Every structure is written in C-alpha cells, then in structure tokens.
Short mmCIF file of C-alpha atoms in Angstrom, two decimals:
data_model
loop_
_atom_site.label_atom_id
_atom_site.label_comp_id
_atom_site.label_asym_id
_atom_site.label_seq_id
_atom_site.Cartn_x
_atom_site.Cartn_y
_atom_site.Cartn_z
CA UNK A 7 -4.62 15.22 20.62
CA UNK A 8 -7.68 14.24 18.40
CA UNK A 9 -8.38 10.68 19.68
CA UNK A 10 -9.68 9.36 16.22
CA UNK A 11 -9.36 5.17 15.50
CA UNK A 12 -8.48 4.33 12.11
CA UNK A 13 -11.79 3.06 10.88
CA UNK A 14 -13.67 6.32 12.40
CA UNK A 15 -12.19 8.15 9.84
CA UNK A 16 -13.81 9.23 6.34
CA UNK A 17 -14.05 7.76 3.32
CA UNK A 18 -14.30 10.43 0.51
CA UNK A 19 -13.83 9.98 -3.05
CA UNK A 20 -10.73 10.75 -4.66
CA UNK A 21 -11.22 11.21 -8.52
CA UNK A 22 -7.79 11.50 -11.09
CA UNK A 23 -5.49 12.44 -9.07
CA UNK A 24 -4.99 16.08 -10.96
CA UNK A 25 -7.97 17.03 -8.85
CA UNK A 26 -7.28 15.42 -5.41
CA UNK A 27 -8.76 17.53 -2.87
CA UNK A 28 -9.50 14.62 -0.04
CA UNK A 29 -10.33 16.70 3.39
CA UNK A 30 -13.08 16.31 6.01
CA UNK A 31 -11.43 13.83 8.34
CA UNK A 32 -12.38 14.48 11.80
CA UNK A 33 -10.29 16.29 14.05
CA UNK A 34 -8.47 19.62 14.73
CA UNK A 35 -8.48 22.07 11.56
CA UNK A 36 -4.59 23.07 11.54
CA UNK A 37 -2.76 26.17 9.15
CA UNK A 38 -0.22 25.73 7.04
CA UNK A 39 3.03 26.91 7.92
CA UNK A 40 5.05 30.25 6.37
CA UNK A 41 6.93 28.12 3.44
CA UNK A 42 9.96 29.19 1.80
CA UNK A 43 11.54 33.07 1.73
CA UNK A 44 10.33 33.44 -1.72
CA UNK A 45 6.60 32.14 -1.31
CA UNK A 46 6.50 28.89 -2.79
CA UNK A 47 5.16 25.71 -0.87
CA UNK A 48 7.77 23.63 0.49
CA UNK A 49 7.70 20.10 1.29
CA UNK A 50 10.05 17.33 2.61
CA UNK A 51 9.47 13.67 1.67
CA UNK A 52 11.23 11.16 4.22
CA UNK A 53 11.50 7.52 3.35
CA UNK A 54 12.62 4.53 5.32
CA UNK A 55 14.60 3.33 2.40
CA UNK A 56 15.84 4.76 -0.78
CA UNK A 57 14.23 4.91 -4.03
CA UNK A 58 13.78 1.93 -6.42
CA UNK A 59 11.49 -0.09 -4.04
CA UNK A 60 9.30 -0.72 -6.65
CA UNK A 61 6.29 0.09 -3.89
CA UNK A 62 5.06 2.64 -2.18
CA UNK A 63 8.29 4.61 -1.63
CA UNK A 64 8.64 5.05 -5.22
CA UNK A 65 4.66 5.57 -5.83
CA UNK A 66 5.28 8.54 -2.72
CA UNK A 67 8.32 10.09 -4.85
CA UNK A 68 5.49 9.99 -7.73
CA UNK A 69 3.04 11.79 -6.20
CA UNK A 70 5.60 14.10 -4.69
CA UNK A 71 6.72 14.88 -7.80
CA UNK A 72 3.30 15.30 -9.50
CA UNK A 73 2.54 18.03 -6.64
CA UNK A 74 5.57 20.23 -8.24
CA UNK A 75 4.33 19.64 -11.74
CA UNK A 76 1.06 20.53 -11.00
CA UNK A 77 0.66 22.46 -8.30
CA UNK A 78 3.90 24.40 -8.44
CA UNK A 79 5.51 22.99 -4.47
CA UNK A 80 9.67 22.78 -4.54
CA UNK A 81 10.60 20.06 -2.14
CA UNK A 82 13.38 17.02 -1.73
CA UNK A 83 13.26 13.38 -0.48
CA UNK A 84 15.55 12.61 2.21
CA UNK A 85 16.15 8.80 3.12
CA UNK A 86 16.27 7.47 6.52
CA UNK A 87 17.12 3.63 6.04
CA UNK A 88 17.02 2.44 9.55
CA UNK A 89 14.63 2.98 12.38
CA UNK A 90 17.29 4.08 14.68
CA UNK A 91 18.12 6.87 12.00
CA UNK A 92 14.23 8.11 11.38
CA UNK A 93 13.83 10.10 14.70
CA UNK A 94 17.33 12.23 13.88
CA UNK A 95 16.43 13.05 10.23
CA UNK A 96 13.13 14.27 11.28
CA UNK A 97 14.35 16.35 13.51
CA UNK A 98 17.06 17.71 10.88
CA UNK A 99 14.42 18.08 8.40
CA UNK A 100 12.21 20.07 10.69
CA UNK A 101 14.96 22.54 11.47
CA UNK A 102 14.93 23.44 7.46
CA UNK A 103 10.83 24.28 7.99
CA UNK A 104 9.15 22.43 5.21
CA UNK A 105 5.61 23.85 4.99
CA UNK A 106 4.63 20.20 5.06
CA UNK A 107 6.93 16.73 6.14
CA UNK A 108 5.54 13.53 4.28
CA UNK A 109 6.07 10.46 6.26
CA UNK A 110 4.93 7.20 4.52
CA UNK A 111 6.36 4.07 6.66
CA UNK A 112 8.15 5.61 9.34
CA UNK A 113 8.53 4.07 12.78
CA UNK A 114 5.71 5.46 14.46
CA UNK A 115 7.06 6.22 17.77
CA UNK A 116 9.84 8.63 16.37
CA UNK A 117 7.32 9.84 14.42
CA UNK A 118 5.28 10.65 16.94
CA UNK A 119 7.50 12.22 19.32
CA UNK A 120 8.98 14.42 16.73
CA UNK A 121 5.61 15.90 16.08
CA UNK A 122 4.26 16.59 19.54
CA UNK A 123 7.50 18.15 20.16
CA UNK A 124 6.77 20.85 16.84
CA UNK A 125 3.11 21.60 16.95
CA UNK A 126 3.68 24.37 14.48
CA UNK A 127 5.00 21.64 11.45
CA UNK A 128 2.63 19.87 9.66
CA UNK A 129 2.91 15.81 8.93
CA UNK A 130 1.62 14.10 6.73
CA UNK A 131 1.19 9.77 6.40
CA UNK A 132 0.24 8.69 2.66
CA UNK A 133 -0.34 4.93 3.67
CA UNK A 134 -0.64 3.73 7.27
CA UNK A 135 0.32 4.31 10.76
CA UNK A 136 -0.99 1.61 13.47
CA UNK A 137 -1.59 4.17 16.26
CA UNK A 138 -4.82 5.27 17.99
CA UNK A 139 -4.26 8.67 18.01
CA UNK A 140 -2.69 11.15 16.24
CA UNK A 141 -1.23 15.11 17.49
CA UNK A 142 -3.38 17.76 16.24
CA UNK A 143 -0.75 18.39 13.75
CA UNK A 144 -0.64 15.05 11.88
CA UNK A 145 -2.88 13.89 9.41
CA UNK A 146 -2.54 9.87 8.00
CA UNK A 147 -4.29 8.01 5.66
CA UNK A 148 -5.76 4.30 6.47
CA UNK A 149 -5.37 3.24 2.74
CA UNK A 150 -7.70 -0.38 3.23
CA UNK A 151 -6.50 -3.04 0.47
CA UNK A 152 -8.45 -6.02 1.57
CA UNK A 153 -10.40 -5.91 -1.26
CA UNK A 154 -8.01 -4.85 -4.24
CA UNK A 155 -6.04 -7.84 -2.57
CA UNK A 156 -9.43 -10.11 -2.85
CA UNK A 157 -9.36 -9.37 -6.56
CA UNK A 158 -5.81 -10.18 -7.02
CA UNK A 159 -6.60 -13.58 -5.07
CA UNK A 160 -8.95 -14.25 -7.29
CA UNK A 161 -6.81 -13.58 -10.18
CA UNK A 162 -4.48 -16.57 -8.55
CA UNK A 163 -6.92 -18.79 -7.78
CA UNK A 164 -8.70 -18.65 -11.18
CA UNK A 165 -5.31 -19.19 -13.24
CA UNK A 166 -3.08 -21.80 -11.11
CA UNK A 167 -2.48 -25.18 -11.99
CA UNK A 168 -1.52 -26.32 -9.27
CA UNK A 169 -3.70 -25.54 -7.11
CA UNK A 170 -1.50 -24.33 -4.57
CA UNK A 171 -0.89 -20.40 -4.07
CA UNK A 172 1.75 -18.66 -1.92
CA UNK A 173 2.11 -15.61 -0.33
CA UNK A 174 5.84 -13.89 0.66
CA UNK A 175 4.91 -11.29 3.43
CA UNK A 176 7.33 -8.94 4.83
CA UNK A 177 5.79 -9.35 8.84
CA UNK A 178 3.61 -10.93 10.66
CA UNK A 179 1.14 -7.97 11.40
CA UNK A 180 -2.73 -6.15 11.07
CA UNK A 181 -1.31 -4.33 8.13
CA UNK A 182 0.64 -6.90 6.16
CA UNK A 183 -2.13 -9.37 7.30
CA UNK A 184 -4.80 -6.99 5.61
CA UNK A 185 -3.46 -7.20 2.46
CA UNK A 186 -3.48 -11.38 3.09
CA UNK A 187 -6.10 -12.52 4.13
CA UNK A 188 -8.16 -10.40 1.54
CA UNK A 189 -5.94 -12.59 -0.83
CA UNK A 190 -6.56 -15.86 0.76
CA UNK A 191 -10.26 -15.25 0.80
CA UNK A 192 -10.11 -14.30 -2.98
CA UNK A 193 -8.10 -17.48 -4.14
CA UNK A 194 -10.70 -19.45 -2.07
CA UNK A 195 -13.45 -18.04 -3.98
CA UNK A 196 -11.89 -19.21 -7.51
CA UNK A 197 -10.54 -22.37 -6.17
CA UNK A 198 -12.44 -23.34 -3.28
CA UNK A 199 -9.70 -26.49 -2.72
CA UNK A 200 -6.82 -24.42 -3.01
CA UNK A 201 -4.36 -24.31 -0.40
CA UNK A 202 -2.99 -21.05 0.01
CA UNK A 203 0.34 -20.76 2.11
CA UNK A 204 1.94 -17.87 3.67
CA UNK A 205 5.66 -17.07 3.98
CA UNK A 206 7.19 -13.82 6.79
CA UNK A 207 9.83 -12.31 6.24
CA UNK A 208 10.66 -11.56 9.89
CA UNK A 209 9.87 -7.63 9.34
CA UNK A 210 13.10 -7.57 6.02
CA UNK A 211 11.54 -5.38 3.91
CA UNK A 212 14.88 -4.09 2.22
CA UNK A 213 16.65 -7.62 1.01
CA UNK A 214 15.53 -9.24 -1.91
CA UNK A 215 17.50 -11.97 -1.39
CA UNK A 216 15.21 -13.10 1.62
CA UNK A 217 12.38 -12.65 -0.71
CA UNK A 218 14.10 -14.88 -3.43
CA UNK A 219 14.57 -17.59 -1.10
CA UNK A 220 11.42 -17.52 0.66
CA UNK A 221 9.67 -17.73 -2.48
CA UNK A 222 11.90 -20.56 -4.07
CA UNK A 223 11.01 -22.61 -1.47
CA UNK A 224 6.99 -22.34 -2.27
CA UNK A 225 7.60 -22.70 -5.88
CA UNK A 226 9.46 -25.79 -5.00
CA UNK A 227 6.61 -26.44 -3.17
CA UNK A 228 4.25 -26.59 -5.72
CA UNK A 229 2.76 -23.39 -5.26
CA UNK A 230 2.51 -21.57 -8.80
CA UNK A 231 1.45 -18.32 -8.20
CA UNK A 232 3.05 -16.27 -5.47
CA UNK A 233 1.96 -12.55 -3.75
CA UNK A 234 4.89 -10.28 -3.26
CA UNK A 235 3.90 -8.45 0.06
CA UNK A 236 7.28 -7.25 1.05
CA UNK A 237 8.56 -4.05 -0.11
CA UNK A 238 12.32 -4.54 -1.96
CA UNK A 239 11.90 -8.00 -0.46
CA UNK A 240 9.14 -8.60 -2.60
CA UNK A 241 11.50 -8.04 -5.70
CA UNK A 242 13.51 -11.15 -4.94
CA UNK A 243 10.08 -12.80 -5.45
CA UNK A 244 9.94 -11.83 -9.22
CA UNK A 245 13.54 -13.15 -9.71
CA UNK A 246 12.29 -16.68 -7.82
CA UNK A 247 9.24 -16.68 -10.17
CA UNK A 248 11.37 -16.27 -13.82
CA UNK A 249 13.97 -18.53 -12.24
CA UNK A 250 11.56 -21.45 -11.52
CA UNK A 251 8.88 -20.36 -15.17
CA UNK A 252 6.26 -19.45 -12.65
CA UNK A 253 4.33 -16.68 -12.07
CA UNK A 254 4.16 -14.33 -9.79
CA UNK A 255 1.21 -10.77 -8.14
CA UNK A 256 2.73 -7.45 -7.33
CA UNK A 257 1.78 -5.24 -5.11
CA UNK A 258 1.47 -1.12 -3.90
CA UNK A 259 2.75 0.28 -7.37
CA UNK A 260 2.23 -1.33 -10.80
CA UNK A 261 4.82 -3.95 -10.72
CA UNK A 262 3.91 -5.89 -14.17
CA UNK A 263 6.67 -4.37 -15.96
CA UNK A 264 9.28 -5.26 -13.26
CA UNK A 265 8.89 -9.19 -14.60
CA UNK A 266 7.02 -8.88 -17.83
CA UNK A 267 5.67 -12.10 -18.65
CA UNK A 268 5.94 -13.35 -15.04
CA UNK A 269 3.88 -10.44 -13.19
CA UNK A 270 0.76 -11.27 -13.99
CA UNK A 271 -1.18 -8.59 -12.07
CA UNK A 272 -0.24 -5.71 -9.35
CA UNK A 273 -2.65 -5.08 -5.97
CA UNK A 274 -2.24 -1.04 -6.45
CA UNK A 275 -2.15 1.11 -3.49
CA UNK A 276 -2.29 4.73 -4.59
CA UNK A 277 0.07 6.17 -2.23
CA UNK A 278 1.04 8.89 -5.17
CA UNK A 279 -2.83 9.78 -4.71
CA UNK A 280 -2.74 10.18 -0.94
CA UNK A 281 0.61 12.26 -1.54
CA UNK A 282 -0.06 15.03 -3.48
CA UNK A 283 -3.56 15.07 -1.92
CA UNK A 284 -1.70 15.63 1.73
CA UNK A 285 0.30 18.45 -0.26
CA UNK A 286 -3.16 19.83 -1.84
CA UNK A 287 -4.86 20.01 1.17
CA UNK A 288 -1.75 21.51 3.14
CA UNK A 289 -1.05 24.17 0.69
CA UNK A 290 -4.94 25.01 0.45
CA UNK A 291 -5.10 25.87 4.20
CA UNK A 292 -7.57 22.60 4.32
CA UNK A 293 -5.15 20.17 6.09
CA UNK A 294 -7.35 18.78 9.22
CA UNK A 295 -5.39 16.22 11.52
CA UNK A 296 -6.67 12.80 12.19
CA UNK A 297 -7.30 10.05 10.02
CA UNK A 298 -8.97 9.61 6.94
CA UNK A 299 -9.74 6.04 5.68
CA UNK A 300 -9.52 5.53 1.90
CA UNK A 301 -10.67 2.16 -0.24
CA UNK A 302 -11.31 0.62 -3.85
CA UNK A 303 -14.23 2.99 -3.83
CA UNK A 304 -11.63 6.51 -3.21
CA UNK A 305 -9.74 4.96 -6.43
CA UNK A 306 -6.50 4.52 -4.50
CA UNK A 307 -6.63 0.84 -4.66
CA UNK A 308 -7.34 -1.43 -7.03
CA UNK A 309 -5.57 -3.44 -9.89
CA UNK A 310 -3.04 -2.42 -12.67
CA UNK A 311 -5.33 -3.65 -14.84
CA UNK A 312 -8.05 -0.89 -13.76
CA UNK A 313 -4.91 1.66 -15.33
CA UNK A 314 -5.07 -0.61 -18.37
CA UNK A 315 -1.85 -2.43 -17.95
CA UNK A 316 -1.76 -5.38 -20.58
CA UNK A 317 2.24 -6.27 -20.07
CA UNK A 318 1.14 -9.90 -19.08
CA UNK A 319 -1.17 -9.75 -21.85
CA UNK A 320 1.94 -8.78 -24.68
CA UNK A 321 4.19 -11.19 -22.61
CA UNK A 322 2.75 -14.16 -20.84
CA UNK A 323 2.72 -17.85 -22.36
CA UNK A 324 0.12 -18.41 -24.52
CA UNK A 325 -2.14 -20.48 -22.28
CA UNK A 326 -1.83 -18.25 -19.54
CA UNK A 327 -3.15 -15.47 -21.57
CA UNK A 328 -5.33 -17.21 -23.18
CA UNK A 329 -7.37 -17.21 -19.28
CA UNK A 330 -7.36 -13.25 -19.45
CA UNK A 331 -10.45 -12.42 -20.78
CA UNK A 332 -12.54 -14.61 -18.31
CA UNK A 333 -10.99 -14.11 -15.56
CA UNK A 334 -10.80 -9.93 -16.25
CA UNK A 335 -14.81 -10.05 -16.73
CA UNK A 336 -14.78 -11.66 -13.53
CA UNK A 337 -12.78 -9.80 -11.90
CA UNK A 338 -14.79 -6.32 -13.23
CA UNK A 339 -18.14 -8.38 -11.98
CA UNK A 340 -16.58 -9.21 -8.76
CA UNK A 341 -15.32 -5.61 -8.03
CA UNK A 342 -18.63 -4.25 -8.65
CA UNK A 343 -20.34 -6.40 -6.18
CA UNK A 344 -17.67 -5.61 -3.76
CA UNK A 345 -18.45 -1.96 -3.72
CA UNK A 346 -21.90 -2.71 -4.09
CA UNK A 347 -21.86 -4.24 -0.52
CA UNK A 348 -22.40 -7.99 -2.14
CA UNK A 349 -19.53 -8.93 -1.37
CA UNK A 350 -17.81 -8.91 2.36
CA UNK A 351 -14.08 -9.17 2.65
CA UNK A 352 -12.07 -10.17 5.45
CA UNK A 353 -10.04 -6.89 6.99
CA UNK A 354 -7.68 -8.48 9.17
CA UNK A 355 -6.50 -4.51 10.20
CA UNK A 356 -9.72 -2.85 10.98
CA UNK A 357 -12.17 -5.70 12.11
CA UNK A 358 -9.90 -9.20 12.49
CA UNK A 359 -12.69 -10.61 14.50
CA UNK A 360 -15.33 -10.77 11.28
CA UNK A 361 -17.00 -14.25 10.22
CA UNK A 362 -15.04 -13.67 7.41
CA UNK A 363 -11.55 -13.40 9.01
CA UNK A 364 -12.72 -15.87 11.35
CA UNK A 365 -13.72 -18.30 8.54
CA UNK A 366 -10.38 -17.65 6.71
CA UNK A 367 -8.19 -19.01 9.78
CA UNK A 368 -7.41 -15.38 11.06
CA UNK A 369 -7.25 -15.64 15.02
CA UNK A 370 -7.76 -12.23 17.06
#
C-alpha cells in the first residue's frame, strides 16, 4: 500500500477539461488493464444514488460521458443506493472487467476491501475518500472547497438583510465541515455581525424532504440566505427558499438553474473534471495510485459565476440584483488574493486545528 495522507498529495493544474491530463501523485505507477474484446477503453461508473442529484453524482455522469465523446471510452453507470448494497455491486461490476471502476462517494470500507482483494482492477475516486491510505491500485482525488465555499460566504454575507445566514449540511464531518466553515468564515468577512447557523442532516443525503424542513425552520428563523450542503437533501432547500421568497447557495454542480431567481450562486466542485481526468490518465497508461489534492487554483472549484452563469442575474428581484456587480468585483478581488496566498481560509478537513478554524468556533 502507498501510505500517502490526503494533503501530501499534489496539486497540479487542470486547464479546460478537453485537455485534462492531471498525473504525478505520489505513489505506485500501476497499468491499465486489457479493456474490452474489441479494443476500446471500458469503464464502470458506480454511484451511491441514482442520477438527478443535482451534485456531484450527476457532475460524475458528466464527465463520464465527456470521456466517450472525447476520448472515444464505452462504459455504463450502475447505482448502488445503500451502503449495505455498495460492496456487492462492486464486486459484480469487477467480474465484467472494466479497464477502469469510478467510485465517487462510496463507503470507503467496501471500497477498500473490494480493491485489495483485485489488485489487477483499477479505481478511481473523483471527489473524496477520508482514509489514510490507499491500495496500490486506487487513485482518489482530495478536491479542497474551503475556499470556493469562502467566496460563496461572502456572496451571503454581502447580500442578506437580515443578517442572519444558514447552512443545511448533510453530516456532521471533516468533509461536510470543509465546505462550512470556509462559508462561515466568508459571511464573517462581509458581515462581520452576522450570525451564521448550521443545520445536519444526520448523514440523509437522499431525502429532500429533510432538507425542506431543516431549512424552513432557519428561514423562519430569520436567516435569509441558506447553503445547500446535502446532496438530494440539499434540493428540498431550494423548494424551502421559493416557498418562504428567500434565497438560497448551491453547491458541487451549477445549481442556479434548479431555482432560478432563488439560487443565487453555486460553490462548484468539478467532479466532471476529476472524472474524465481519472479515465485520461487510466487509458494513457499514466494512472499512479495515491492521492492527488486539487483546489480553486486546479480550476475544479470555484463559482458558477466563474462559467458565466447569470440565471440570478435574468431572474432575481430587482434589488437583489441590483447588489451583483459589487459584490462580483469583490468576489473576483477576493479570489485573487486567495490564490495569491493573501488570504488564509479555514480547512476544517486537512488542518482543523488552524487559527483560522480555531477562530471560526471549529474544535479539533
């Protein structure tokens, strides 16, 4: 095994994602597999939930499907909607010898102990897997979204009313946390008397109807502006936000359209990037296990607005639009000094002990 934490891994830049070629990460260099009878490049997508998530299962179907357009692969998405289900289906879909199996989400521990059991199949994580160490035939990508979440805090902060913000989070953990406190520490740096209040969802990623009611109650609150952190959940938050006129900050794919007018900005993580770039890299006899650790500087976070979204812009209420302009020359001034190094952002994942966490209310 190639003993490689999260944060050790690289950082490389990512570019459009027609020329993805991220490699380099440390660890154990590892072929590709035969592929299918007739020569083409196989792979086998498995979700923990169907399509229409809205998030990064649907932005992993995107990139899937970008590999076959551009890069020629045949492959199929097979769901797996319940932990208990994940280890079976991975075993079923290694039996039909994908040159590659894409894994975004999956319990770790099944996947795990599928892998070490088929050293010879190659798997691939688009966003996230909260282990210390990976086979040597496993590569995963750290996708970091503390700061695209910053920006999207600030977004809140600079354009509520009420000066209360909310935040509907599908569990209480490093990864979900990440994309929080990055958001907390952004509203505090519009609004530094803000109160910004989160809401877990108990690990229910799949019900919007939890979402909806968890994010009814902080717009009854008084909280204007809410973050949607919780995967199909989160789309219960967008029907909370039109019910009550309030607004409302996607998250993982461009969600702006899925409310238009109430959406007023989506936190992207590019898991369509880190997708076809696992497929590149596989089917270029480049795939190297371990993890590689990607940012707002790899282009595979960010905001919708950085993909020149304006659907708040054509839809909002007049007064809320009327804020865009400021706040979007803010936000561009703010990102730069972020990457610049200006700028430090809380990452509750990789370093939860910062002043920053720390200052925020994060305890280790």
């Amino acid at each position: 095994m190639s003993r490689i934490h999260k944060t050790g891994g690289l950082a490389l830049a990512v570019g459009v994602v027609s020329a993805l070629a991220l490699t380099g990460c440390s660890g154990a260099s590892t072929a590709a597999s035969s592929g299918s009878a007739d020569g083409a490049f196989t792979y086998a997508l498995v979700t923990p939930g169907a399509a229409g998530d809205g998030g990064y299962i649907d932005s992993s179907i995107a990139g899937a499907k970008l590999a076959e357009e551009q890069l020629g692969v045949t492959g199929r998405v097979v769901e797996a909607e319940s932990v208990s289900q994940q280890e079976s289906v991975l075993r079923s879909t290694v039996a039909t010898h994908p040159d590659i199996i894409l894994a975004p989400g999956l319990d770790p521990d099944s996947l795990l102990a599928v892998a070490e059991e088929n050293p010879d199949q190659l798997f691939g994580v688009p966003s996230d897997i909260f282990v210390d160490e990976l086979p040597d035939n496993v590569q995963a990508y750290s996708i970091n979204v503390n700061e695209s979440s910053f920006l999207g805090g600030y977004v809140a902060g600079a354009m509520t009313t009420t000066k209360k913000v909310g935040a509907v989070l599908g569990g209480d953990n490093p990864g979900i946390n990440q994309f929080f406190y990055g958001f907390k520490q952004g509203v505090l740096a519009a609004c530094a008397d803000c109160v910004v209040t989160p809401s877990y969802l108990n690990n229910e990623y799949s019900d919007p109807s939890v979402g909806q009611e968890a994010a009814l109650a902080l717009y009854q609150d008084g909280n204007d502006i809410v973050y949607a952190v919780a995967g199909l959940s989160g789309q219960g938050v967008f029907t909370a936000a039109e019910q009550e006129g309030e607004y409302a900050i996607g998250v993982d794919s461009n969600q702006d359209g899925d409310a238009p007018g109430t959406v007023i900005t989506s936190v992207m993580k590019r898991v369509d990037m880190t997708t076809f770039n696992l497929i590149k890299s596989a089917m270029d006899g480049e795939f190297q296990s371990g993890f590689v650790a990607a940012g707002m500087a790899d282009g595979v976070s960010g905001l919708s607005w950085d993909d020149g979204s304006t659907v708040f812009a054509d839809n909002g209420p007049a007064d809320m639009v009327a804020l865009l302009p400021d706040v979007q020359a803010k936000v561009a001034e703010l990102s730069q000094q972020i990457l610049d190094g200006q700028i430090e952002v809380c990452d509750a994942l990789n370093d939860p002990t910062s002043d920053q966490c720390t200052a925020l209310g994060l305890s280790s």
